[in-house]
Short mmCIF file of C-alpha atoms in Angstrom, two decimals:
data_model
loop_
_atom_site.label_atom_id
_atom_site.label_comp_id
_atom_site.label_asym_id
_atom_site.label_seq_id
_atom_site.Cartn_x
_atom_site.Cartn_y
_atom_site.Cartn_z
CA UNK G 1 -24.46 -6.02 12.95
CA UNK G 2 -23.38 -3.10 10.43
CA UNK G 3 -23.31 -0.15 12.19
CA UNK G 4 -21.98 1.95 9.24
CA UNK G 5 -18.62 2.34 7.81
CA UNK G 6 -18.96 6.25 9.20
CA UNK G 7 -18.59 5.14 12.67
CA UNK G 8 -15.42 3.46 12.22
CA UNK G 9 -12.14 4.15 10.51
CA UNK G 10 -11.87 1.09 8.85
CA UNK G 11 -12.85 0.57 5.15
CA UNK G 12 -13.21 -0.90 1.48
CA UNK G 13 -11.38 -0.64 -1.40
CA UNK G 14 -10.33 -1.94 -5.45
CA UNK G 15 -7.64 -4.44 -5.26
CA UNK G 16 -6.22 -5.15 -8.69
CA UNK G 17 -3.59 -7.38 -10.26
CA UNK G 18 -0.66 -5.53 -12.23
CA UNK G 19 1.85 -7.44 -13.76
CA UNK G 20 5.45 -6.86 -14.44
CA UNK G 21 6.02 -9.37 -17.33
CA UNK G 22 9.73 -8.79 -18.49
CA UNK G 23 11.15 -9.84 -22.11
CA UNK G 24 14.85 -9.86 -22.61
CA UNK G 25 16.00 -8.10 -26.48
CA UNK G 26 19.67 -10.15 -26.40
CA UNK G 27 21.16 -7.26 -24.56
CA UNK G 28 18.92 -5.02 -22.61
CA UNK G 29 15.65 -6.08 -20.13
CA UNK G 30 11.97 -4.40 -21.69
CA UNK G 31 8.80 -4.59 -19.81
CA UNK G 32 5.31 -5.25 -21.98
CA UNK G 33 3.52 -1.81 -22.32
CA UNK G 34 -0.17 -1.33 -22.75
CA UNK G 35 -1.40 1.30 -24.06
CA UNK G 36 -5.36 1.80 -22.54
CA UNK G 37 -7.88 3.13 -25.49
CA UNK G 38 -10.00 5.28 -22.93
CA UNK G 39 -8.80 8.54 -23.09
CA UNK G 40 -6.56 10.01 -20.04
CA UNK G 41 -6.24 14.18 -19.97
CA UNK G 42 -2.97 14.33 -19.48
CA UNK G 43 -1.68 11.54 -22.15
CA UNK G 44 -0.07 9.06 -19.93
CA UNK G 45 -1.58 6.73 -21.76
CA UNK G 46 1.32 3.81 -21.27
CA UNK G 47 1.28 1.78 -17.61
CA UNK G 48 1.20 -2.32 -17.02
CA UNK G 49 -1.10 -4.51 -17.52
CA UNK G 50 -4.00 -4.64 -15.45
CA UNK G 51 -7.27 -5.24 -14.35
CA UNK G 52 -9.22 -4.74 -11.51
CA UNK G 53 -9.64 -8.32 -9.19
CA UNK G 54 -13.99 -10.10 -10.08
CA UNK G 55 -15.90 -11.00 -6.93
CA UNK G 56 -15.32 -14.52 -7.47
CA UNK G 57 -11.49 -14.53 -8.30
CA UNK G 58 -8.25 -14.67 -5.87
CA UNK G 59 -5.04 -12.34 -7.15
CA UNK G 60 -3.10 -15.43 -8.98
CA UNK G 61 -6.63 -15.81 -11.37
CA UNK G 62 -6.49 -12.40 -12.35
CA UNK G 63 -2.41 -11.96 -13.47
CA UNK G 64 -3.16 -15.11 -15.35
CA UNK G 65 -6.27 -13.28 -16.91
CA UNK G 66 -4.47 -10.55 -17.58
CA UNK G 67 -1.85 -12.35 -19.68
CA UNK G 68 -3.25 -14.90 -21.13
CA UNK G 69 -5.80 -11.85 -22.93
CA UNK G 70 -1.98 -10.25 -23.65
CA UNK G 71 -0.53 -13.60 -24.59
CA UNK G 72 -2.34 -16.07 -24.79
CA UNK G 73 -0.79 -18.64 -22.63
CA UNK G 74 -3.05 -20.26 -20.28
CA UNK G 75 -1.27 -20.18 -17.38
CA UNK G 76 1.96 -17.95 -17.50
CA UNK G 77 4.59 -18.74 -15.07
CA UNK G 78 4.34 -16.00 -12.84
CA UNK G 79 5.03 -14.99 -9.40
CA UNK G 80 3.18 -12.05 -6.94
CA UNK G 81 6.32 -10.02 -5.69
CA UNK G 82 4.58 -7.41 -4.02
CA UNK G 83 1.58 -5.28 -2.48
CA UNK G 84 2.22 -1.43 -2.93
CA UNK G 85 -1.21 -0.11 -0.75
CA UNK G 86 -0.19 3.45 -0.44
CA UNK G 87 -3.27 5.41 0.12
CA UNK G 88 -1.37 8.51 -1.73
CA UNK G 89 -1.85 5.58 -4.98
CA UNK G 90 -4.73 7.40 -6.05
CA UNK G 91 -3.56 11.29 -5.08
CA UNK G 92 -3.44 11.78 -8.70
CA UNK G 93 -6.43 13.15 -9.95
CA UNK G 94 -5.93 12.95 -13.53
CA UNK G 95 -5.14 8.64 -12.96
CA UNK G 96 -8.70 8.61 -10.44
CA UNK G 97 -10.74 10.24 -13.13
CA UNK G 98 -9.16 7.44 -15.45
CA UNK G 99 -9.83 4.49 -13.32
CA UNK G 100 -13.39 6.08 -12.46
CA UNK G 101 -14.37 5.48 -16.69
CA UNK G 102 -12.62 2.46 -17.37
CA UNK G 103 -14.36 0.47 -14.18
CA UNK G 104 -17.52 2.97 -14.03
CA UNK G 105 -17.12 2.85 -11.03
CA UNK G 106 -16.28 5.46 -7.51
CA UNK G 107 -12.71 4.93 -6.47
CA UNK G 108 -10.90 6.51 -4.12
CA UNK G 109 -8.40 4.17 -3.34
CA UNK G 110 -7.45 1.22 -4.79
CA UNK G 111 -4.48 -1.55 -3.60
CA UNK G 112 -2.41 -3.53 -5.90
CA UNK G 113 -0.81 -7.04 -5.90
CA UNK G 114 2.05 -6.88 -9.04
CA UNK G 115 3.81 -9.67 -10.30
CA UNK G 116 6.34 -10.67 -11.89
CA UNK G 117 6.62 -13.00 -15.53
CA UNK G 118 8.43 -13.35 -17.79
CA UNK G 119 8.43 -13.69 -22.00
CA UNK G 120 10.53 -14.80 -25.34
CA UNK G 121 10.13 -10.56 -26.58
CA UNK G 122 9.80 -11.94 -30.40
CA UNK G 123 5.50 -13.87 -29.25
CA UNK G 124 2.93 -13.04 -31.22
CA UNK G 125 0.75 -10.24 -28.85
CA UNK G 126 -2.59 -10.29 -29.01
CA UNK G 127 -3.85 -6.63 -28.95
CA UNK G 128 -6.99 -6.91 -26.80
CA UNK G 129 -9.33 -4.32 -27.89
CA UNK G 130 -9.49 -2.88 -24.57
CA UNK G 131 -5.34 -1.71 -25.79
CA UNK G 132 -4.67 0.17 -27.82
CA UNK G 133 -1.15 -1.04 -28.30
CA UNK G 134 0.69 -4.05 -26.30
CA UNK G 135 4.65 -2.43 -26.66
CA UNK G 136 7.77 -3.76 -25.04
CA UNK G 137 9.92 -1.21 -23.77
CA UNK G 138 13.57 -1.66 -22.45
CA UNK G 139 14.24 -0.86 -18.50
CA UNK G 140 16.19 1.72 -19.03
CA UNK G 141 14.17 4.12 -21.23
CA UNK G 142 10.37 3.93 -19.74
CA UNK G 143 8.45 6.96 -20.29
CA UNK G 144 6.11 8.32 -17.05
CA UNK G 145 3.77 5.88 -16.44
CA UNK G 146 0.34 6.22 -13.99
CA UNK G 147 -0.01 5.56 -10.29
CA UNK G 148 3.38 3.75 -8.95
CA UNK G 149 3.73 1.88 -12.17
CA UNK G 150 7.72 3.03 -12.54
CA UNK G 151 7.69 1.95 -8.34
CA UNK G 152 6.20 -1.33 -9.13
CA UNK G 153 8.81 -1.46 -12.39
CA UNK G 154 11.66 -0.94 -9.57
CA UNK G 155 11.17 -3.51 -7.58
CA UNK G 156 9.60 -6.09 -10.23
CA UNK G 157 13.88 -5.29 -11.18
CA UNK G 158 15.14 -6.70 -6.91
CA UNK G 159 13.24 -9.28 -7.28
CA UNK G 160 14.21 -10.46 -10.39
CA UNK G 161 17.70 -11.87 -9.32
CA UNK G 162 15.99 -13.27 -5.59
CA UNK G 163 13.54 -14.83 -8.20
CA UNK G 164 17.00 -15.85 -10.66
CA UNK G 165 18.73 -17.42 -7.63
CA UNK G 166 16.09 -19.33 -6.41
CA UNK G 167 14.75 -21.19 -9.47
CA UNK G 168 17.75 -20.62 -12.31
CA UNK G 169 15.50 -22.21 -14.96
CA UNK G 170 13.64 -18.91 -14.97
CA UNK G 171 15.80 -17.30 -17.09
CA UNK G 172 15.54 -19.65 -19.36
CA UNK G 173 11.99 -18.45 -20.90
CA UNK G 174 13.78 -15.04 -21.90
CA UNK G 175 15.95 -16.53 -24.28
CA UNK G 176 15.27 -18.20 -27.85
CA UNK G 177 14.97 -22.08 -27.29
CA UNK G 178 19.07 -22.14 -28.39
CA UNK G 179 21.78 -19.73 -27.75
CA UNK G 180 24.94 -18.63 -26.93
CA UNK G 181 26.97 -18.38 -24.60
CA UNK G 182 27.12 -14.39 -24.87
CA UNK G 183 23.32 -14.41 -24.95
CA UNK G 184 23.02 -15.95 -21.77
CA UNK G 185 25.64 -13.64 -20.19
CA UNK G 186 24.52 -10.51 -21.96
CA UNK G 187 21.26 -11.88 -19.86
CA UNK G 188 22.77 -12.45 -16.54
CA UNK G 189 24.29 -8.85 -17.15
CA UNK G 190 21.15 -7.02 -17.82
CA UNK G 191 19.77 -9.07 -14.85
CA UNK G 192 21.78 -8.15 -12.35
CA UNK G 193 23.36 -4.73 -13.49
CA UNK G 194 26.93 -5.86 -13.64
CA UNK G 195 29.90 -6.98 -16.15
CA UNK G 196 30.84 -10.41 -15.57
CA UNK G 197 34.54 -11.48 -16.57
CA UNK G 198 34.08 -13.72 -20.52
CA UNK G 199 36.68 -16.69 -19.03
CA UNK G 200 34.72 -16.60 -15.50
CA UNK G 201 31.21 -16.72 -17.01
CA UNK G 202 32.52 -19.63 -19.06
CA UNK G 203 33.25 -21.26 -15.79
CA UNK G 204 30.35 -20.40 -14.30
CA UNK G 205 28.11 -21.92 -16.85
CA UNK G 206 30.52 -25.12 -16.60
CA UNK G 207 29.23 -25.77 -13.11
CA UNK G 208 25.38 -25.45 -15.02
CA UNK G 209 25.52 -29.69 -16.25
CA UNK G 210 21.71 -28.85 -16.75
CA UNK G 211 23.33 -26.16 -19.57
CA UNK G 212 24.07 -28.38 -22.37
CA UNK G 213 26.07 -27.46 -26.10
CA UNK G 214 24.81 -28.34 -29.44
CA UNK G 215 26.09 -29.90 -32.46
CA UNK G 216 25.62 -26.53 -34.08
CA UNK G 217 27.28 -23.07 -34.74
CA UNK G 218 25.60 -19.78 -35.34
CA UNK G 219 25.85 -19.35 -38.89
CA UNK G 220 26.38 -16.34 -41.79
CA UNK G 221 27.72 -14.41 -38.67
CA UNK G 222 30.80 -11.82 -39.63
CA UNK G 223 32.82 -12.69 -36.27
CA UNK G 224 33.99 -16.44 -35.48
CA UNK G 225 30.71 -18.43 -35.53
CA UNK G 226 29.47 -19.11 -31.41
CA UNK G 227 28.46 -23.25 -30.39
CA UNK G 228 24.19 -23.28 -29.46
CA UNK G 229 23.81 -24.59 -26.53
CA UNK G 230 20.58 -25.15 -24.63
CA UNK G 231 18.76 -25.09 -21.82
CA UNK G 232 18.25 -29.06 -21.06
CA UNK G 233 14.46 -29.38 -18.09
CA UNK G 234 15.03 -32.24 -17.85
CA UNK G 235 18.83 -32.22 -16.14
CA UNK G 236 17.85 -29.05 -14.36
CA UNK G 237 15.45 -31.25 -12.24
CA UNK G 238 16.95 -33.92 -11.64
CA UNK G 239 19.59 -31.15 -9.84
CA UNK G 240 17.46 -29.72 -8.33
CA UNK G 241 16.12 -33.03 -5.93
CA UNK G 242 19.43 -34.03 -5.52
CA UNK G 243 20.49 -30.25 -3.43
CA UNK P 1 -20.10 8.53 -13.95
CA UNK P 2 -20.92 6.10 -10.70
CA UNK P 3 -22.64 3.32 -12.75
CA UNK P 4 -23.35 1.05 -10.32
CA UNK P 5 -21.30 -1.93 -8.36
CA UNK P 6 -23.99 -4.53 -9.88
CA UNK P 7 -23.50 -2.89 -13.15
CA UNK P 8 -19.69 -4.69 -13.36
CA UNK P 9 -18.23 -7.70 -11.23
CA UNK P 10 -15.40 -6.09 -9.94
CA UNK P 11 -15.72 -5.28 -6.62
CA UNK P 12 -14.43 -3.83 -2.95
CA UNK P 13 -13.00 -5.72 -0.31
CA UNK P 14 -11.63 -5.15 3.23
CA UNK P 15 -8.41 -5.37 3.59
CA UNK P 16 -5.88 -6.20 6.52
CA UNK P 17 -2.58 -7.49 7.62
CA UNK P 18 -1.06 -10.45 9.62
CA UNK P 19 1.61 -11.14 11.37
CA UNK P 20 3.46 -14.14 12.01
CA UNK P 21 5.83 -12.46 14.90
CA UNK P 22 8.98 -15.80 15.01
CA UNK P 23 10.42 -15.83 17.98
CA UNK P 24 13.25 -18.86 19.11
CA UNK P 25 12.98 -20.76 22.53
CA UNK P 26 16.59 -22.73 22.24
CA UNK P 27 15.14 -25.27 20.77
CA UNK P 28 12.37 -23.70 18.28
CA UNK P 29 10.81 -21.59 16.57
CA UNK P 30 7.66 -20.05 18.25
CA UNK P 31 5.00 -17.83 16.79
CA UNK P 32 2.90 -15.39 18.54
CA UNK P 33 -0.94 -15.40 19.06
CA UNK P 34 -3.65 -13.37 20.56
CA UNK P 35 -7.24 -14.76 21.57
CA UNK P 36 -9.27 -11.97 20.56
CA UNK P 37 -12.09 -11.42 23.64
CA UNK P 38 -14.90 -11.29 21.46
CA UNK P 39 -16.87 -14.83 21.29
CA UNK P 40 -16.63 -17.00 18.65
CA UNK P 41 -18.59 -19.90 18.60
CA UNK P 42 -16.50 -22.09 17.38
CA UNK P 43 -13.81 -21.93 20.45
CA UNK P 44 -10.98 -21.33 17.21
CA UNK P 45 -9.90 -17.95 19.20
CA UNK P 46 -6.60 -18.28 18.92
CA UNK P 47 -5.36 -16.79 16.33
CA UNK P 48 -2.98 -14.15 14.55
CA UNK P 49 -2.47 -10.82 15.57
CA UNK P 50 -4.08 -8.44 12.50
CA UNK P 51 -5.77 -5.57 11.78
CA UNK P 52 -8.05 -4.46 9.03
CA UNK P 53 -6.23 -1.67 7.53
CA UNK P 54 -7.54 2.12 8.43
CA UNK P 55 -8.01 4.33 5.42
CA UNK P 56 -5.05 7.10 5.77
CA UNK P 57 -2.19 4.12 6.42
CA UNK P 58 -0.67 2.16 4.15
CA UNK P 59 -0.51 -2.16 5.10
CA UNK P 60 3.15 -1.87 5.99
CA UNK P 61 2.17 1.50 9.08
CA UNK P 62 -1.48 -1.47 10.02
CA UNK P 63 1.71 -3.85 10.76
CA UNK P 64 4.15 -1.50 12.87
CA UNK P 65 0.42 -0.50 14.71
CA UNK P 66 -0.37 -4.17 15.10
CA UNK P 67 2.60 -5.07 16.21
CA UNK P 68 3.66 -1.86 18.61
CA UNK P 69 0.48 -2.95 20.46
CA UNK P 70 1.39 -6.23 21.50
CA UNK P 71 5.31 -4.92 21.72
CA UNK P 72 5.42 -1.44 22.38
CA UNK P 73 8.34 -1.04 19.94
CA UNK P 74 7.50 1.69 17.10
CA UNK P 75 9.44 0.01 13.99
CA UNK P 76 10.10 -3.20 14.30
CA UNK P 77 11.93 -5.43 12.07
CA UNK P 78 9.07 -6.47 9.43
CA UNK P 79 8.59 -7.80 5.56
CA UNK P 80 5.55 -7.31 3.78
CA UNK P 81 5.85 -11.53 2.30
CA UNK P 82 2.38 -12.56 0.76
CA UNK P 83 -0.99 -11.31 0.38
CA UNK P 84 -3.89 -13.68 0.48
CA UNK P 85 -6.55 -13.53 -1.10
CA UNK P 86 -8.79 -16.15 -2.12
CA UNK P 87 -12.45 -15.82 -1.89
CA UNK P 88 -12.69 -19.11 -0.04
CA UNK P 89 -11.03 -17.12 3.45
CA UNK P 90 -14.21 -16.22 4.20
CA UNK P 91 -15.91 -19.58 3.46
CA UNK P 92 -16.80 -20.46 7.07
CA UNK P 93 -19.08 -18.74 8.77
CA UNK P 94 -17.83 -18.40 12.54
CA UNK P 95 -15.52 -16.91 11.07
CA UNK P 96 -17.02 -14.59 9.01
CA UNK P 97 -19.44 -13.66 12.27
CA UNK P 98 -16.60 -13.16 14.27
CA UNK P 99 -15.59 -10.24 11.82
CA UNK P 100 -18.30 -8.21 11.77
CA UNK P 101 -18.72 -8.50 15.58
CA UNK P 102 -15.29 -7.44 16.01
CA UNK P 103 -15.07 -4.23 13.15
CA UNK P 104 -18.76 -3.96 13.01
CA UNK P 105 -19.21 -3.86 8.76
CA UNK P 106 -20.92 -6.40 7.19
CA UNK P 107 -17.59 -8.39 5.66
CA UNK P 108 -17.96 -10.92 2.70
CA UNK P 109 -14.24 -10.75 1.62
CA UNK P 110 -11.39 -9.65 3.28
CA UNK P 111 -8.16 -10.46 1.66
CA UNK P 112 -4.77 -9.89 3.62
CA UNK P 113 -1.51 -8.71 3.39
CA UNK P 114 0.99 -10.96 5.65
CA UNK P 115 3.85 -9.99 7.42
CA UNK P 116 6.48 -11.75 8.73
CA UNK P 117 9.21 -10.14 11.79
CA UNK P 118 11.37 -11.11 14.54
CA UNK P 119 11.31 -11.09 18.74
CA UNK P 120 13.28 -12.69 21.24
CA UNK P 121 11.03 -14.81 22.78
CA UNK P 122 11.58 -13.23 26.92
CA UNK P 123 10.51 -9.75 26.27
CA UNK P 124 7.73 -8.39 27.96
CA UNK P 125 4.92 -8.09 26.05
CA UNK P 126 1.93 -5.74 26.27
CA UNK P 127 -2.06 -7.38 26.45
CA UNK P 128 -3.55 -4.99 24.85
CA UNK P 129 -7.59 -4.50 26.03
CA UNK P 130 -8.67 -6.21 23.35
CA UNK P 131 -7.21 -9.37 23.25
CA UNK P 132 -7.26 -12.02 26.09
CA UNK P 133 -4.27 -13.49 26.14
CA UNK P 134 -1.14 -13.40 24.15
CA UNK P 135 1.60 -16.16 23.44
CA UNK P 136 3.83 -18.36 22.38
CA UNK P 137 2.67 -21.58 20.54
CA UNK P 138 5.44 -23.52 18.52
CA UNK P 139 5.20 -23.48 15.20
CA UNK P 140 5.00 -27.50 14.65
CA UNK P 141 1.98 -27.37 17.75
CA UNK P 142 0.36 -25.30 16.55
CA UNK P 143 -3.84 -25.44 17.02
CA UNK P 144 -6.12 -24.69 13.86
CA UNK P 145 -7.07 -22.08 13.09
CA UNK P 146 -9.55 -19.02 11.88
CA UNK P 147 -9.66 -18.14 8.52
CA UNK P 148 -5.66 -19.33 6.54
CA UNK P 149 -4.13 -18.32 9.57
CA UNK P 150 -1.82 -22.35 9.53
CA UNK P 151 -1.22 -21.59 5.82
CA UNK P 152 0.55 -17.94 6.69
CA UNK P 153 2.23 -19.39 9.13
CA UNK P 154 3.81 -22.44 6.50
CA UNK P 155 4.32 -20.22 3.91
CA UNK P 156 6.12 -17.19 6.46
CA UNK P 157 8.37 -20.61 6.98
CA UNK P 158 9.58 -21.28 4.06
CA UNK P 159 10.31 -17.26 3.09
CA UNK P 160 12.38 -16.39 6.87
CA UNK P 161 14.88 -18.37 4.72
CA UNK P 162 14.75 -16.22 1.79
CA UNK P 163 15.19 -13.84 4.67
CA UNK P 164 17.52 -14.94 6.16
CA UNK P 165 20.10 -15.75 2.65
CA UNK P 166 19.79 -12.24 2.31
CA UNK P 167 20.30 -10.43 5.12
CA UNK P 168 21.91 -12.71 7.94
CA UNK P 169 21.30 -9.80 10.30
CA UNK P 170 17.58 -10.51 11.22
CA UNK P 171 18.71 -13.46 12.60
CA UNK P 172 20.63 -12.33 15.58
CA UNK P 173 17.42 -10.16 16.31
CA UNK P 174 16.14 -14.19 17.70
CA UNK P 175 19.08 -14.82 19.98
CA UNK P 176 19.92 -13.08 23.60
CA UNK P 177 23.09 -10.62 23.24
CA UNK P 178 25.10 -12.93 24.37
CA UNK P 179 25.23 -16.47 22.74
CA UNK P 180 27.07 -19.89 22.27
CA UNK P 181 28.23 -21.63 19.18
CA UNK P 182 25.49 -24.75 19.93
CA UNK P 183 21.92 -21.75 20.49
CA UNK P 184 23.15 -20.51 17.45
CA UNK P 185 23.23 -24.05 15.46
CA UNK P 186 20.15 -24.77 16.30
CA UNK P 187 18.69 -21.20 15.37
CA UNK P 188 19.74 -22.48 12.07
CA UNK P 189 18.34 -26.29 12.55
CA UNK P 190 15.32 -24.73 13.51
CA UNK P 191 14.92 -22.07 11.02
CA UNK P 192 15.71 -24.82 7.84
CA UNK P 193 14.56 -28.16 9.21
CA UNK P 194 17.41 -29.54 9.13
CA UNK P 195 20.36 -31.06 11.46
CA UNK P 196 24.08 -29.45 11.55
CA UNK P 197 26.87 -31.24 11.66
CA UNK P 198 28.60 -29.76 14.99
CA UNK P 199 31.98 -29.28 13.79
CA UNK P 200 30.98 -28.01 10.09
CA UNK P 201 28.29 -25.46 11.55
CA UNK P 202 32.36 -24.19 13.52
CA UNK P 203 33.70 -24.12 10.27
CA UNK P 204 30.49 -21.85 8.76
CA UNK P 205 30.27 -19.85 11.38
CA UNK P 206 34.23 -19.27 11.29
CA UNK P 207 33.02 -17.55 8.49
CA UNK P 208 30.64 -14.77 9.86
CA UNK P 209 33.81 -12.85 10.49
CA UNK P 210 31.02 -10.51 12.34
CA UNK P 211 29.79 -13.44 14.99
CA UNK P 212 33.05 -12.19 17.91
CA UNK P 213 34.03 -14.59 20.44
CA UNK P 214 33.96 -13.37 24.00
CA UNK P 215 35.78 -13.44 26.60
CA UNK P 216 32.93 -15.00 28.60
CA UNK P 217 31.85 -18.74 29.01
CA UNK P 218 28.93 -20.06 30.53
CA UNK P 219 28.69 -20.46 34.67
CA UNK P 220 26.74 -22.78 37.07
CA UNK P 221 26.44 -25.73 34.17
CA UNK P 222 26.73 -29.44 34.14
CA UNK P 223 28.15 -29.48 30.84
CA UNK P 224 31.95 -27.77 29.94
CA UNK P 225 31.24 -24.80 29.86
CA UNK P 226 30.56 -22.71 26.55
CA UNK P 227 32.04 -20.00 25.36
CA UNK P 228 29.49 -16.82 24.85
CA UNK P 229 29.48 -14.71 21.12
CA UNK P 230 27.90 -12.10 19.76
CA UNK P 231 26.23 -10.35 16.62
CA UNK P 232 29.35 -6.94 16.35
CA UNK P 233 26.38 -4.76 13.55
CA UNK P 234 29.69 -2.94 12.99
CA UNK P 235 31.49 -5.58 11.55
CA UNK P 236 28.89 -6.78 10.07
CA UNK P 237 27.85 -4.04 8.06
CA UNK P 238 31.54 -3.04 6.95
CA UNK P 239 30.83 -6.75 5.21
CA UNK P 240 27.97 -6.04 3.58
CA UNK P 241 28.86 -2.92 1.95
CA UNK P 242 32.23 -5.00 0.63
CA UNK P 243 30.49 -7.50 -1.40
#
């Protein structure tokens, strides 16, 4: 039945997952990059965390595996958002050389399924043995990365807006448990890449009844101490089922 | 450099595209299914149109190729919406037998990138030689299809709502050039799977200034003749840039 691949222009390819993990440093969105131990000819070592998929796992499982290695969290919130499938992904011989050293296989084509995930930026990360460093880098100041990883991050930054609109709760995975209105506003500004008028933003917040003011205020700040708020998941879920 | 695939649990796999093409029959959403010429042991012949990808094309190009074969349209509006990557996709030996006959290759794993597209239901379709039939089937009355094609359609029906919310213009690809308010309402009802109150729907329509009433009404109908409307893309694009 197998008459040989050469008869037909169909082909097998390697499939990977790449994860865009976003964090928020009270000012800007950051993305988690890893530096592989493997030497690369061109020194473009920083890349998105990712992996080829194993024989018996789907891409969701592969993405959870990659993130679990980094964060220790078994099941991080994640969202598959796009496949990147251009044959040009492996156009750079340096990228292919690195792949073949890292994976001990001849790889001439590689498609990747990209995932988006969110993580508190002060979370302690595991530097698994296969990485030299794991680092947060601001999304507006990224190095040139291998393959199409820069394009993947840019697509992720559009995708997160859709995600927030369908599921506002995910934003709170980027904030500390207690946060001020200004912190939440700056997060919205970072996600939507625009300014919010302070007064209008307070009105917007008032409409989100699952954001609950606490009896607690900032301490030891030079300006007027701001009130803390928390995200109330029970109220959020109630509201969600009403819609 | 290539130490052999067996040393490592990574694997190569075939990659396909599958296209969920939706049409609207003034009442229900329908999906375009094809029946392959190839005999299959279990008779589950109706499936989504799709193809393995070629060596030198990305999945967008493969999806355009598949749809072009069916509709003759070079570049249909389409949207990649999800990859389906479970190793269980090829759990049914009948599905695998059909694949191997159709593609002359031994195939033990196959991931697919699913695309969503829209087509006027009265469009003349090409029955390419590789299909026995090409048929519209209502989405709420689909046959059991091979692989995870039923699941792919169900996911597409959720995805189309996101698409409409981001880009309302795509809805009009499902309607004739002239349509009545009732036709548009029934399309919204089909897409959102809920009833709209007639009066509220008229208010909603009034807010969409790119839906332009014509001086023309239905003819030869037993009920009161309804006014026709058209979609005005120029007004739509103006409105879009304002947002």
